[in-house]
């Protein structure tokens, strides 16, 4: 008999009842060090006092009104995002998937309104992940995500990740945009080198097409800059954001330049919940904390320390690990054994990690993780790896 919850997830036999900072308490009382942060969502750890205060104060005042009316918290968060990024304008969603939906619509509408309605194709890359909606799975294009769900939304051109020559050849007068994650998350923490992002930007400019970045996982301080594109010294035209931006509250956003967003006039898009007072009250505090220069400098310092210690861990377990990759607090441990085995062994030593594709275990700790907790994490991962037999 089917379970009362639709069985689309294979869940670990753990149920957490409380979170505090980098720690999760299981129903049986065990305390786990959380290096997954709810898949890069709890950017400031669990129960951050400033976020709890923002949420509870807003909850006592007003939860929801809909976008039929002014929402001051939404205005404030949009202003903050515009101040700190390339963007001129922001639309709020409840998730990364919805951000993907709007990014696709916005790019197509941009060219439609400029008299080039034939420009509908969006180029995407293997190993990418853009959400689970019909547009999201069509964008990523992998068989794993799309099989059985056809007909798929047309208009996506899939290329091999990192194949620059194929990219140049694939741009035609039907192309409207390129969509890419600066650091692939689900695909196995694969960073696009800065030179590639720069080259991609140049190519988009040369052909007059839009650059859409999916920073749903790598944004909001995760790589040690507020957004990962900053490392390459470029700016996108459209950017998808979610996960960390709500610090645990379901919140996403599409950021865009005025020109890219020019087709999105009143009535062309909407959301009942998107940008509601609760989510935006929390998002404002997340931005205040993460966008502070000292905070990001600390993320960079601590992630260098974590990276260095992980190199030692890999060297100590050459039968289990092959190497470390990633950027900032978005780190992949490439494994020589199934990554699920490493994640499960971590449950035994009370440390939470997240599996990804390409034989990688993801570490996405809260950006607030302390030096002591980093040492503790290495100790727990070391003990977990020690329990694993060589392949
Ligand atoms: C998680 C993720 C999404 C989808 O976000 P949801 O909030 O799960 O809808 C899209 N793109 C990337 C890069 C992601 O990591």
XYZ file of C-alpha atoms and ligand atoms in Angstrom:
406
model
C 0.000 0.000 0.000
C 1.294 3.437 -0.883
C 2.517 5.534 2.032
C 0.410 8.486 3.049
C 3.284 10.739 1.973
C 3.896 10.273 -1.765
C 6.989 8.049 -1.844
C 9.199 10.197 -4.115
C 12.027 10.521 -1.595
C 14.399 7.919 -0.231
C 14.804 9.251 3.274
C 17.410 8.531 5.906
C 16.046 6.963 9.105
C 16.593 10.186 11.042
C 14.063 12.656 12.315
C 15.292 15.854 13.818
C 13.368 17.657 16.490
C 15.523 20.696 17.215
C 18.224 22.794 15.621
C 20.651 25.279 17.079
C 23.495 26.846 15.107
C 25.382 24.045 13.332
C 23.718 21.322 15.401
C 20.647 19.142 14.970
C 19.095 17.039 17.698
C 17.577 13.709 16.663
C 14.394 12.363 18.257
C 16.515 9.900 20.266
C 18.590 12.748 21.714
C 21.755 12.317 19.617
C 23.330 15.580 18.419
C 24.461 15.767 14.799
C 26.868 18.272 13.328
C 25.042 19.610 10.293
C 27.246 19.990 7.207
C 24.225 19.912 4.903
C 22.264 22.909 6.220
C 19.046 21.619 4.662
C 20.794 21.613 1.246
C 22.425 25.040 1.552
C 19.239 26.593 2.943
C 20.082 27.257 6.597
C 22.851 29.685 5.630
C 22.949 31.155 9.135
C 22.506 27.824 10.893
C 19.446 26.770 12.846
C 17.383 29.109 15.020
C 19.577 32.165 14.416
C 18.298 34.668 17.020
C 17.964 37.550 14.515
C 15.907 35.370 12.149
C 13.726 33.938 14.920
C 13.060 37.508 16.073
C 12.237 38.722 12.557
C 9.908 35.784 11.928
C 8.078 35.859 15.249
C 7.660 39.639 15.244
C 6.260 39.548 11.731
C 4.085 36.542 12.603
C 2.518 38.550 15.397
C 1.835 41.490 13.089
C 0.807 40.206 9.636
C 1.436 37.001 7.658
C -0.085 37.450 4.259
C -1.971 39.952 2.183
C -1.213 38.890 -1.457
C 0.468 40.997 -4.098
C -2.714 42.992 -4.677
C -1.303 45.440 -2.114
C 1.981 47.105 -1.176
C 4.271 44.867 0.883
C 6.875 47.027 2.659
C 9.040 44.037 3.659
C 9.178 42.960 0.018
C 10.143 46.469 -1.063
C 12.878 46.561 1.584
C 14.346 43.227 0.517
C 14.228 44.154 -3.174
C 16.026 47.425 -2.385
C 18.730 45.535 -0.501
C 19.232 43.061 -3.348
C 19.384 45.861 -5.910
C 21.872 47.759 -3.733
C 24.216 44.777 -3.379
C 24.046 43.194 -6.837
C 23.986 43.849 -10.593
C 20.189 43.852 -10.529
C 17.826 46.740 -11.167
C 14.680 44.812 -10.278
C 13.566 41.716 -8.330
C 10.596 39.327 -8.418
C 9.992 37.112 -5.377
C 9.056 33.445 -5.550
C 8.734 30.652 -2.983
C 11.388 28.378 -4.440
C 14.233 27.952 -6.885
C 12.016 26.115 -9.325
C 9.658 29.053 -9.577
C 12.632 31.335 -10.108
C 13.616 29.112 -13.043
C 10.116 29.381 -14.492
C 10.257 33.163 -14.475
C 13.834 33.303 -15.798
C 12.690 31.302 -18.847
C 9.582 33.430 -19.361
C 11.496 36.672 -18.902
C 14.189 35.791 -21.441
C 11.629 34.812 -24.076
C 9.428 37.832 -23.434
C 12.442 40.122 -23.690
C 13.054 39.084 -27.290
C 9.390 38.814 -28.141
C 8.887 42.440 -27.201
C 12.029 43.473 -29.083
C 10.576 42.101 -32.283
C 12.557 38.849 -32.317
C 9.882 36.319 -31.301
C 11.861 33.516 -32.965
C 14.485 33.780 -30.231
C 13.111 31.189 -27.788
C 15.933 28.693 -27.290
C 17.876 28.502 -24.064
C 21.215 26.726 -23.951
C 21.864 24.620 -20.832
C 24.544 22.155 -19.729
C 24.889 18.529 -18.712
C 24.887 17.896 -14.990
C 22.849 20.999 -14.321
C 19.855 21.225 -12.021
C 17.206 23.912 -12.306
C 14.279 22.424 -10.358
C 11.555 19.846 -10.863
C 8.844 21.709 -12.753
C 8.182 20.957 -16.408
C 10.460 23.833 -17.436
C 13.073 22.917 -14.833
C 13.439 19.304 -15.947
C 13.345 20.300 -19.610
C 16.112 22.811 -18.906
C 18.357 20.262 -17.191
C 17.369 17.594 -19.685
C 18.834 14.527 -17.970
C 17.083 11.234 -18.602
C 16.907 10.631 -14.850
C 14.699 13.689 -14.399
C 12.728 13.701 -17.643
C 11.937 10.064 -18.436
C 8.202 9.407 -18.433
C 7.271 13.058 -18.071
C 6.997 14.006 -21.732
C 6.111 15.885 -23.764
C 8.770 18.203 -22.394
C 8.685 21.964 -22.709
C 10.492 22.634 -25.990
C 13.187 25.215 -26.574
C 16.177 23.927 -24.631
C 19.489 23.028 -26.238
C 21.667 20.775 -24.090
C 25.447 20.913 -24.289
C 28.266 19.130 -22.505
C 29.429 21.029 -19.416
C 32.611 22.953 -20.271
C 32.566 22.351 -24.043
C 33.311 25.877 -25.274
C 33.500 24.975 -28.973
C 30.088 23.316 -28.907
C 28.721 26.410 -27.230
C 29.954 28.769 -29.914
C 28.478 26.521 -32.587
C 25.139 26.148 -30.772
C 24.275 29.849 -30.674
C 21.929 30.652 -33.553
C 19.392 33.321 -34.400
C 16.865 31.278 -32.412
C 18.889 31.511 -29.190
C 17.650 33.857 -26.472
C 19.808 32.899 -23.504
C 22.367 30.663 -21.861
C 21.437 29.290 -18.414
C 24.189 28.005 -16.141
C 25.112 27.400 -12.506
C 28.443 29.091 -11.669
C 29.007 26.101 -9.369
C 26.912 23.038 -10.153
C 25.364 21.728 -6.944
C 23.321 18.588 -7.563
C 25.682 17.802 -10.449
C 28.512 17.202 -7.983
C 29.966 20.590 -6.919
C 31.485 21.378 -10.292
C 32.666 25.007 -10.426
C 32.730 26.690 -13.811
C 36.211 28.271 -13.993
C 36.178 32.085 -13.848
C 37.689 32.213 -17.340
C 34.736 30.167 -18.667
C 32.197 32.473 -17.047
C 34.015 35.463 -18.550
C 34.122 33.761 -21.947
C 30.441 32.972 -21.660
C 29.657 36.597 -20.841
C 31.670 37.768 -23.885
C 29.901 35.261 -26.097
C 26.480 36.409 -24.872
C 27.422 40.048 -25.540
C 28.791 39.241 -28.972
C 25.544 37.513 -29.981
C 23.224 39.847 -28.106
C 21.736 37.071 -25.989
C 20.995 36.978 -22.266
C 23.098 35.330 -19.580
C 20.970 33.613 -16.941
C 22.826 32.432 -13.848
C 21.286 29.892 -11.516
C 22.676 30.855 -8.118
C 19.952 29.023 -6.202
C 22.564 26.887 -4.430
C 25.836 28.839 -4.829
C 24.452 32.299 -4.006
C 23.896 34.231 -0.774
C 27.441 34.009 0.572
C 27.904 30.295 -0.069
C 31.143 30.720 -2.064
C 32.494 33.491 0.172
C 31.156 36.317 -2.002
C 27.535 37.457 -1.821
C 27.011 35.895 -5.252
C 29.377 33.555 -7.071
C 29.451 35.640 -10.277
C 31.489 38.257 -8.414
C 34.540 35.961 -8.450
C 34.649 36.106 -12.255
C 34.242 39.881 -12.392
C 31.169 39.615 -14.608
C 27.480 40.275 -14.158
C 24.537 38.274 -15.535
C 21.377 39.682 -17.096
C 19.044 37.459 -15.089
C 19.786 35.480 -11.925
C 17.812 32.846 -10.036
C 18.162 32.837 -6.255
C 16.518 30.752 -3.508
C 17.728 28.331 -0.795
C 19.995 30.495 1.441
C 18.096 33.721 0.866
C 15.312 32.751 3.265
C 17.629 31.163 5.828
C 15.105 28.312 6.101
C 11.918 30.146 5.186
C 10.736 29.182 1.662
C 11.811 32.162 -0.425
C 13.267 32.650 -3.871
C 13.856 35.487 -6.280
C 14.667 36.427 -9.828
C 17.055 39.342 -10.127
C 17.397 41.130 -13.445
C 18.679 44.176 -15.236
C 16.131 46.719 -16.379
C 16.767 45.771 -19.997
C 16.394 42.000 -19.481
C 13.179 42.534 -17.521
C 11.733 45.029 -19.995
C 8.962 42.681 -21.165
C 7.633 41.933 -17.689
C 4.917 44.541 -17.387
C 1.841 44.495 -15.121
C -0.153 41.299 -15.552
C 2.599 39.266 -17.263
C 3.586 37.245 -14.181
C 2.535 36.740 -10.587
C 2.459 34.624 -7.441
C -0.011 34.433 -4.606
C 2.535 33.798 -1.865
C 5.726 35.076 -3.492
C 7.341 37.842 -1.466
C 4.899 37.627 1.432
C 5.613 39.628 4.605
C 6.841 36.615 6.621
C 9.381 35.439 4.071
C 10.633 38.907 3.254
C 10.974 39.952 6.904
C 13.329 36.999 7.354
C 15.072 37.576 4.004
C 15.861 41.173 4.977
C 17.715 40.027 8.093
C 19.555 37.323 6.140
C 20.755 39.979 3.701
C 21.782 42.369 6.487
C 23.976 39.676 8.013
C 25.394 37.974 4.930
C 26.079 41.129 2.899
C 28.234 42.646 5.648
C 31.874 42.610 4.388
C 33.224 41.222 7.671
C 30.833 38.291 7.492
C 31.945 37.287 4.007
C 35.633 37.719 4.929
C 35.031 35.284 7.800
C 33.308 32.823 5.451
C 36.349 32.972 3.191
C 38.778 32.503 6.065
C 36.865 29.589 7.596
C 36.253 27.898 4.264
C 40.007 28.005 3.506
C 40.593 26.316 6.858
C 37.926 23.698 6.161
C 39.349 23.076 2.698
C 42.861 22.595 4.079
C 41.669 20.137 6.712
C 39.638 18.251 4.110
C 42.765 17.836 1.963
C 44.276 16.130 5.017
C 41.203 13.930 5.413
C 41.401 12.857 1.777
C 45.116 12.090 2.135
C 44.376 9.999 5.243
C 41.725 7.907 3.444
C 42.998 7.339 -0.093
C 40.757 4.259 -0.476
C 37.633 6.280 0.236
C 38.314 9.746 -1.204
C 39.808 10.941 -4.454
C 39.911 14.697 -3.915
C 38.306 17.944 -2.768
C 36.695 20.522 -5.027
C 34.327 23.462 -4.880
C 34.289 27.039 -3.736
C 33.967 28.549 -0.259
C 31.465 26.648 1.889
C 30.275 24.673 -1.133
C 32.592 21.712 -1.140
C 32.569 18.339 -2.852
C 34.446 15.266 -1.697
C 34.976 13.117 -4.743
C 34.674 9.485 -3.589
C 36.102 6.186 -4.742
C 33.161 4.345 -3.191
C 29.451 5.127 -3.543
C 28.911 8.544 -1.927
C 25.784 7.231 -0.219
C 28.034 4.902 1.807
C 30.047 7.873 3.053
C 26.884 9.801 3.934
C 25.505 6.780 5.815
C 28.778 6.236 7.671
C 28.524 9.886 8.704
C 25.159 9.193 10.320
C 27.018 6.658 12.491
C 29.464 9.310 13.715
C 26.752 11.966 13.907
C 27.735 14.232 11.052
C 25.349 15.224 8.256
C 26.505 15.428 4.631
C 24.575 15.356 1.336
C 25.161 13.082 -1.655
C 25.408 14.518 -5.175
C 25.970 13.198 -8.699
C 29.418 12.362 -10.119
C 30.330 10.289 -7.026
C 30.509 13.306 -4.770
C 29.580 13.964 -1.160
C 28.548 17.579 -0.642
C 29.491 19.710 2.329
C 27.273 22.782 2.598
C 27.690 23.802 6.234
C 26.032 26.838 7.771
C 28.130 29.876 6.825
C 28.284 30.569 10.564
C 30.125 27.327 11.401
C 32.895 27.960 13.946
C 36.549 26.901 13.820
C 35.957 24.433 16.643
C 33.028 22.960 14.753
C 35.201 22.634 11.638
C 37.718 20.621 13.668
C 34.891 18.545 15.088
C 33.524 17.978 11.584
C 36.868 16.671 10.349
C 37.120 14.363 13.364
C 33.646 12.943 12.727
C 34.253 12.545 8.990
C 37.587 10.885 9.743
C 35.936 8.368 12.054
C 33.185 7.763 9.501
C 35.712 7.142 6.715
C 37.612 4.811 9.027
C 34.577 2.513 9.210
C 34.451 2.124 5.416
C 36.122 -0.821 3.781
C 38.247 -0.071 0.715
C 36.424 -0.516 -2.592
C 17.713 23.499 -5.428
C 17.973 24.082 -6.753
C 16.926 24.490 -7.606
C 15.480 24.247 -7.256
O 15.116 24.926 -6.099
P 13.794 24.467 -5.283
O 13.715 25.494 -4.188
O 14.032 23.086 -4.820
O 12.656 24.569 -6.202
C 17.251 25.092 -8.795
N 18.532 25.303 -9.142
C 19.560 24.930 -8.357
C 20.961 25.211 -8.785
C 19.324 24.296 -7.143
O 20.337 23.900 -6.377
